[in-house]
Coordinates of C-alpha atoms and ligand atoms in Angstrom, one line a residue:
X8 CA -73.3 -13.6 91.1
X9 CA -76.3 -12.1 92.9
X10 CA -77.5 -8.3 92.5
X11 CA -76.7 -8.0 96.3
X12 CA -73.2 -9.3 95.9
X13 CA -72.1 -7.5 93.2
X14 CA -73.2 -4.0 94.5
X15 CA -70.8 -5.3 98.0
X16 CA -67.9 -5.8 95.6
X17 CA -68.3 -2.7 93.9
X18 CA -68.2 0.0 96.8
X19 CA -64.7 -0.8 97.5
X20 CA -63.5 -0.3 94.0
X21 CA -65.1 3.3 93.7
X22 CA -64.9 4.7 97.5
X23 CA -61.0 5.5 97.2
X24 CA -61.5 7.9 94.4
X25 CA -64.3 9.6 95.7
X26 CA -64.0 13.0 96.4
X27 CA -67.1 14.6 98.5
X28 CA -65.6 17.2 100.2
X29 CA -63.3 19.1 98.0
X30 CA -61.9 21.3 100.8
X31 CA -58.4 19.0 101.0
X32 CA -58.3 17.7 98.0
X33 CA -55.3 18.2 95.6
X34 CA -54.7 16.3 92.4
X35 CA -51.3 15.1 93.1
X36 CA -52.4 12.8 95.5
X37 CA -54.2 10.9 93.0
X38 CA -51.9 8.8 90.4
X39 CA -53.4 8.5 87.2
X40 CA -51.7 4.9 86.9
X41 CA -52.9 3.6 90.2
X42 CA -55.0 0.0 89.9
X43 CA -55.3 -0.5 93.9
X44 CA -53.8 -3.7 94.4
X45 CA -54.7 -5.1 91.2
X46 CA -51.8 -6.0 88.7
X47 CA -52.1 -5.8 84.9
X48 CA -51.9 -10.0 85.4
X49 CA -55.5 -9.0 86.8
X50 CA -56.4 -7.3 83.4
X51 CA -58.8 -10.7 82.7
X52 CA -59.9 -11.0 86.1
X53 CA -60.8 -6.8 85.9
X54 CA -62.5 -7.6 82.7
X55 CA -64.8 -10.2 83.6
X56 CA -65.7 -8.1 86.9
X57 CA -66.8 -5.4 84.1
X58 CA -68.6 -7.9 82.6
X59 CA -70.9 -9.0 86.1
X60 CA -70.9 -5.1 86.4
X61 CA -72.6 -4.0 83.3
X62 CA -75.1 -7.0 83.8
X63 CA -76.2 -5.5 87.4
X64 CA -76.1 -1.8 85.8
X65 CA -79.1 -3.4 83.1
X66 CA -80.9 -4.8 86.2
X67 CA -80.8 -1.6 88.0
X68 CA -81.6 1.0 85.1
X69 CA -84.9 -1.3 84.8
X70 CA -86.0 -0.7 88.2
X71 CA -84.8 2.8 87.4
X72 CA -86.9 2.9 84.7
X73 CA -90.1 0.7 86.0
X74 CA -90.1 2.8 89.2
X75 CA -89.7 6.4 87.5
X76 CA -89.2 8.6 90.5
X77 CA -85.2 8.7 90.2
X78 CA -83.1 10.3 87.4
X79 CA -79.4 9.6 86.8
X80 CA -77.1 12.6 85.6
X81 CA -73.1 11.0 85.0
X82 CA -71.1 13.4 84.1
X83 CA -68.1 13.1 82.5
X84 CA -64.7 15.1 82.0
X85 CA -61.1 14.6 81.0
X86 CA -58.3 16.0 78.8
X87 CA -58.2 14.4 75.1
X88 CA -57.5 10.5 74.8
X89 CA -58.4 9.8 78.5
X90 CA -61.0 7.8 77.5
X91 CA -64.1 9.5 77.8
X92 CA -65.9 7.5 75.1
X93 CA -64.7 4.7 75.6
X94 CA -65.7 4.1 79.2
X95 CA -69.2 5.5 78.6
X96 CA -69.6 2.5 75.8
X97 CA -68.5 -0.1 78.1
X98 CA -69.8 0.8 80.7
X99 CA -73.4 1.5 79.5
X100 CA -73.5 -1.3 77.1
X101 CA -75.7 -2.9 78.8
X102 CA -78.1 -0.4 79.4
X103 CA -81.6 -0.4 77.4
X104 CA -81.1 2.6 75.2
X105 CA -84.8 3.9 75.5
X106 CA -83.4 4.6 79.6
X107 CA -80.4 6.2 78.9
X108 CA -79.3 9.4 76.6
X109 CA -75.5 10.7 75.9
X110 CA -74.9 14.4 75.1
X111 CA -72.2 15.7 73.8
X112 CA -71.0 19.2 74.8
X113 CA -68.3 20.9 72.4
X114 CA -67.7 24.9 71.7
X115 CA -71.5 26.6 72.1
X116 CA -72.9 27.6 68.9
X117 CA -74.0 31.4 68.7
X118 CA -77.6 30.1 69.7
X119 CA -75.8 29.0 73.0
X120 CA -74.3 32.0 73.4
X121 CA -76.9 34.4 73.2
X122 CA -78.1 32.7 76.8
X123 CA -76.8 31.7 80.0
X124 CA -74.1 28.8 79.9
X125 CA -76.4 26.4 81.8
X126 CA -78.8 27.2 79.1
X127 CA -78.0 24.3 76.9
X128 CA -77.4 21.9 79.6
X129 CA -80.4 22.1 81.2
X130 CA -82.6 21.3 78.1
X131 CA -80.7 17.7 78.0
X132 CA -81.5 16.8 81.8
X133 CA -82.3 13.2 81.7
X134 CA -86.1 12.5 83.1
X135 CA -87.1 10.6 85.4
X136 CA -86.2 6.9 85.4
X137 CA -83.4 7.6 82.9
X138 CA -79.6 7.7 82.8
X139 CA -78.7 10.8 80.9
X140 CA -75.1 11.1 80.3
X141 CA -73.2 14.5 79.8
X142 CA -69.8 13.8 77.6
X143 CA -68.4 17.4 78.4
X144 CA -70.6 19.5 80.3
X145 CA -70.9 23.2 82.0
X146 CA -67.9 21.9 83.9
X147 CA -66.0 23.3 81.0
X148 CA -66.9 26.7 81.8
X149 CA -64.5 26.1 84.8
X150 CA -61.9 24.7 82.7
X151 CA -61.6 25.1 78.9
X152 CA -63.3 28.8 79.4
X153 CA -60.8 29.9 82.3
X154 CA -57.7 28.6 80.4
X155 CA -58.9 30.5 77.0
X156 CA -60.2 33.7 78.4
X157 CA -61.2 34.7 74.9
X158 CA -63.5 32.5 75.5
X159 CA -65.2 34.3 78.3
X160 CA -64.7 37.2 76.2
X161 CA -66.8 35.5 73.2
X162 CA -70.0 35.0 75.8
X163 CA -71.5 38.2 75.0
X164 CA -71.9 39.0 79.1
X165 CA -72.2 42.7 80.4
X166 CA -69.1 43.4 81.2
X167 CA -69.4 44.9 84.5
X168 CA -70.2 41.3 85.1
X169 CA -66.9 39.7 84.6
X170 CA -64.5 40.4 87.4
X171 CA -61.9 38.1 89.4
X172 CA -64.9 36.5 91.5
X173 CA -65.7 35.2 88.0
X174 CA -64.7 31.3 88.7
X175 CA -65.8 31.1 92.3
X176 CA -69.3 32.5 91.5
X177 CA -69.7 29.9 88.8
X178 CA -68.7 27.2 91.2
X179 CA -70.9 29.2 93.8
X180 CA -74.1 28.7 91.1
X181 CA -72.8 25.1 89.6
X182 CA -73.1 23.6 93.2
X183 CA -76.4 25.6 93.8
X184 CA -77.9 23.8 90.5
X185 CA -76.5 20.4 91.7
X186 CA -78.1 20.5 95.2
X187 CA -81.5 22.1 93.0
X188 CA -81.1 18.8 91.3
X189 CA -80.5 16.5 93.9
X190 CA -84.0 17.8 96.0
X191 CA -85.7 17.3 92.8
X192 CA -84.7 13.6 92.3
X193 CA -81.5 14.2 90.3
X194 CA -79.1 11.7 91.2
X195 CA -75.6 13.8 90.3
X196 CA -72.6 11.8 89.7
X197 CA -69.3 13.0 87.9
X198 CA -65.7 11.6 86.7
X199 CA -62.5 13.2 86.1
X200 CA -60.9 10.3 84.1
X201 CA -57.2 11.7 85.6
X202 CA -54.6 11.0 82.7
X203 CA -50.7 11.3 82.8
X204 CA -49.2 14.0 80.4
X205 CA -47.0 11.0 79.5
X206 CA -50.0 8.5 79.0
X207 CA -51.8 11.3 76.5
X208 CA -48.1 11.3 74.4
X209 CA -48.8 7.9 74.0
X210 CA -52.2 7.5 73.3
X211 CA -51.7 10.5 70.6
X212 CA -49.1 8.8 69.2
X213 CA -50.8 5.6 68.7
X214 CA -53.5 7.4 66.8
X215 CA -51.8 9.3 64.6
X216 CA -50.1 5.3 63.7
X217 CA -53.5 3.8 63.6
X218 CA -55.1 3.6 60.2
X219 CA -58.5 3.3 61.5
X220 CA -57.5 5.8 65.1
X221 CA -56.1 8.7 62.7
X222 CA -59.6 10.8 62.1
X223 CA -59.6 10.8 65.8
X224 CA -56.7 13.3 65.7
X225 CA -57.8 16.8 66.3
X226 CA -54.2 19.1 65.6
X227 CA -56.4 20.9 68.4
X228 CA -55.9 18.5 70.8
X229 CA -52.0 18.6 70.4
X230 CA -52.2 22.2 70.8
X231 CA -54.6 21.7 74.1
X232 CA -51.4 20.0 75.7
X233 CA -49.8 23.1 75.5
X234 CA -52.1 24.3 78.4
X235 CA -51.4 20.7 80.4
X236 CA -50.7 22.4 84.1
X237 CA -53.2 25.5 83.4
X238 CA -55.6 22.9 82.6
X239 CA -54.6 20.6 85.7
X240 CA -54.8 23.5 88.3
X241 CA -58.4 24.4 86.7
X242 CA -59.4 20.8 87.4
X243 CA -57.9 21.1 90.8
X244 CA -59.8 24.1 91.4
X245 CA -62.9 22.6 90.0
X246 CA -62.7 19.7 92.3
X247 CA -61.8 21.4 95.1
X248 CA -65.0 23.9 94.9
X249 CA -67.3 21.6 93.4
X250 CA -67.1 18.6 95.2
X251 CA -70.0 17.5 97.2
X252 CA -71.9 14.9 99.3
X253 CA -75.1 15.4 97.0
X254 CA -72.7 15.6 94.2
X255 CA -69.4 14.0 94.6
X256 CA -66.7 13.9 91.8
X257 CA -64.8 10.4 91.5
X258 CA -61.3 11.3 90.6
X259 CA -60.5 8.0 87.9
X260 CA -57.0 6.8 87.4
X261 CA -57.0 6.9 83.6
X262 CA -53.8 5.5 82.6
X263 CA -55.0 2.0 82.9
X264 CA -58.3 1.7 80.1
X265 CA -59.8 -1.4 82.1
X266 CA -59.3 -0.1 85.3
X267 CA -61.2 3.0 84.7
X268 CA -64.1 0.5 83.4
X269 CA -64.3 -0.8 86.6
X270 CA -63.9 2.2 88.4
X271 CA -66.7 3.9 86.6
X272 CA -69.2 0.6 87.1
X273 CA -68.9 0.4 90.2
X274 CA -69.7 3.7 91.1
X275 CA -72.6 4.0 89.5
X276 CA -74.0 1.2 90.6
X277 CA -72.8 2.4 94.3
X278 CA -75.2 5.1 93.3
X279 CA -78.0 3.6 91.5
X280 CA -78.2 1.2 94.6
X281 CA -78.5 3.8 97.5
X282 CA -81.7 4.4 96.1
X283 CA -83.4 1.3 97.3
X284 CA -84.9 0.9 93.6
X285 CA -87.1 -2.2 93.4
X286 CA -90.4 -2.6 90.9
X287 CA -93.5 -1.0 91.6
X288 CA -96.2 -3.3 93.6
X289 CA -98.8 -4.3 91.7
X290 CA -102.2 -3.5 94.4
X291 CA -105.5 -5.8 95.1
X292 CA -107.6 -3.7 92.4
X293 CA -104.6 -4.1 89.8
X294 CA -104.3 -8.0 90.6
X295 CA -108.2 -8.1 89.9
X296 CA -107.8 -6.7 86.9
X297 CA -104.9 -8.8 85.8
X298 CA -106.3 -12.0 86.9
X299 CA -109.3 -11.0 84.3
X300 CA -107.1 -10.5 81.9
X301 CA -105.8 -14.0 82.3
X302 CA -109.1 -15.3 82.6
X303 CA -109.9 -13.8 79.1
X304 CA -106.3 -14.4 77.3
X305 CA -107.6 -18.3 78.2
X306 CA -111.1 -18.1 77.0
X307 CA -110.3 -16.6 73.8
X308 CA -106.8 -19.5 73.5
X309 CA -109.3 -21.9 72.5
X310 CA -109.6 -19.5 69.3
X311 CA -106.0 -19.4 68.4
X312 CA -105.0 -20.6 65.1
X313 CA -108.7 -21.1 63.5
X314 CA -108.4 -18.9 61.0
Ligands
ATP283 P1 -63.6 13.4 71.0 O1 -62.3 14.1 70.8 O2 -63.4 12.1 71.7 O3 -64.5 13.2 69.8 P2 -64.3 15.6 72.6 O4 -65.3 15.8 73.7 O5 -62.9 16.0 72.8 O6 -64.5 14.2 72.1 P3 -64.1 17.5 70.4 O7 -65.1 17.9 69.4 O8 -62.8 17.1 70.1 O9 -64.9 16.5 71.4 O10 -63.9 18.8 71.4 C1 -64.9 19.5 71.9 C2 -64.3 20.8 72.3 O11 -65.3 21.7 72.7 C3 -63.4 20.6 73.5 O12 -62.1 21.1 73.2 C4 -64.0 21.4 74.6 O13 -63.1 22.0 75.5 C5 -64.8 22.5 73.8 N1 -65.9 23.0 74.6 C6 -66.8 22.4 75.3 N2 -67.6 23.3 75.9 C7 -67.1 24.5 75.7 C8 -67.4 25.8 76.1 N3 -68.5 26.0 76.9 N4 -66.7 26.8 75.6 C9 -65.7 26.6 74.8 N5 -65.3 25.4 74.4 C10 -66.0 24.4 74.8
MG284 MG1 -61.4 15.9 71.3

């Protein structure tokens, strides 16, 4: 399938989840096992699609990369066992791995602490012509940080500083960074990979069966699902004040694994191709000097292999 073709097929796929204007959004109207019109019957079908996506992500990251104006920051958030990892493997595994970088966010060490939470984000900012890829990012000072408040408490801020406006502000600054970000060439792009309380029993469940899924079981993460709606109205609340055109969240039905593949490819390559990438033209002085080169590489042929 053609570059061009495959970019048309995957704006459709992403557009319904995308959420660029938080002001009416509310979580409930997303369905974590919604698939569009595709059926698990499709599940093959979905897979292959993956499959022609990745290949067109590797094309695109090289002009990405060849080009080296753009960067690419993909974000990523979800409760336990949504598939976080899992997405970001498929999904990148096409990608050269000298373009693209994953960071992992968990609790900030007391290095973090002793500076501002964007501190240790910022450090990890992909450059130019890369993919970097938060797993976890200051998103969860929005969300694991508001549902804990100890944790607030552990950050070591003045405390005149902390007051009810606490959340807003930070969504105030967070969207301030982004659109820093995006008028410096910082192509933002985030995922909620939206999972059913019901969907993370199961998943859990499965794991703690699994010989080879078990270490995956955090007891933490059991007792995280304690916090499920204070967690989902975080999200909502995220979303709703974070949610922009220069950084737009896409909201991922997560109950279905392959269908949240999709989802993710195709909207990053909806956003790698908006930015009309395409391989740097080589000029008349550069062809000069490469048709030289030739001329040489031929001369000196006729010396290849005598000794
Ligand atoms: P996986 O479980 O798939 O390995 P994970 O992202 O869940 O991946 P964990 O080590 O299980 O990784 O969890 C990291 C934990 O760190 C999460 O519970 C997250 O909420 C927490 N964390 C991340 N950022 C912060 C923060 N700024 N303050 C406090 N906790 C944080
Ligand atoms: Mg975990």
């Amino acid at each position: 399938m053609k570059l061009k073709e495959v970019i048309q097929k995957a704006r459709p796929l992403a557009e319904p989840f995308r959420v660029s204007d938080g002001s009416k959004f509310r979580l409930k109207h997303v369905d974590p096992g919604d698939t569009l019109q595709l059926k698990s019957e499709d599940k093959p079908l979905a897979k292959e699609a993956l499959a022609i996506g990745v290949q067109a992500l590797t094309t695109l990251q090289d002009m990405l990369y060849a080009q080296d104006r753009w960067a690419v920051l993909l974000i990523f958030q979800a409760m336990d066992a949504a598939g976080k990892d899992g997405a970001i493997k498929h999904v990148m595994s096409g990608v050269n791995p000298q373009g693209c970088q994953v960071f992992s966010f968990k609790s900030p060490t007391s290095e973090d602490l002793d500076h501002d939470y964007l501190w240790r984000c910022m450090k990890c900012l992909p450059e130019r012509g890369r993919i970097g890829i938060f797993n976890r990012s200051y998103y969860e000072e929005m969300l694991v940080v508001r549902v804990h408040p100890e944790f607030l408490k552990a950050q070591k801020l003045p405390p005149e500083l902390i007051s009810k406006k606490i959340w807003d502000n930070r969504a105030k600054d967070i969207r301030n960074f982004e659109h820093y970000l995006a008028r410096n060439g910082v192509v933002v792009r985030k995922f909620f990979l939206h999972l059913s309380k019901a969907e993370q029993q199961k998943r859990f469940l499965a794991r703690l069966d699994d010989p080879d899924k078990k270490w995956k079981f955090s007891t933490n993460d059991a007792k995280e699902r304690g916090y499920w709606d204070d967690y989902m109205n975080a999200y909502e609340e995220m979303i709703r004040n974070t949610a922009t055109d220069y950084a737009p969240w896409y909201v991922v039905p997560a109950d279905n694994k392959w269908f949240t593949r999709v989802v993710v490819a195709s909207a990053v390559i909806d956003a790698l191709s908006s930015l009309n990438l395409a391989y740097p033209k080589v000029d008349k002085a550069k062809q000069k000097e490469l048709d030289a080169v030739r001329h040489a590489l031929m001369v000196s042929n006729d010396h290849l292999g005598a000794g």
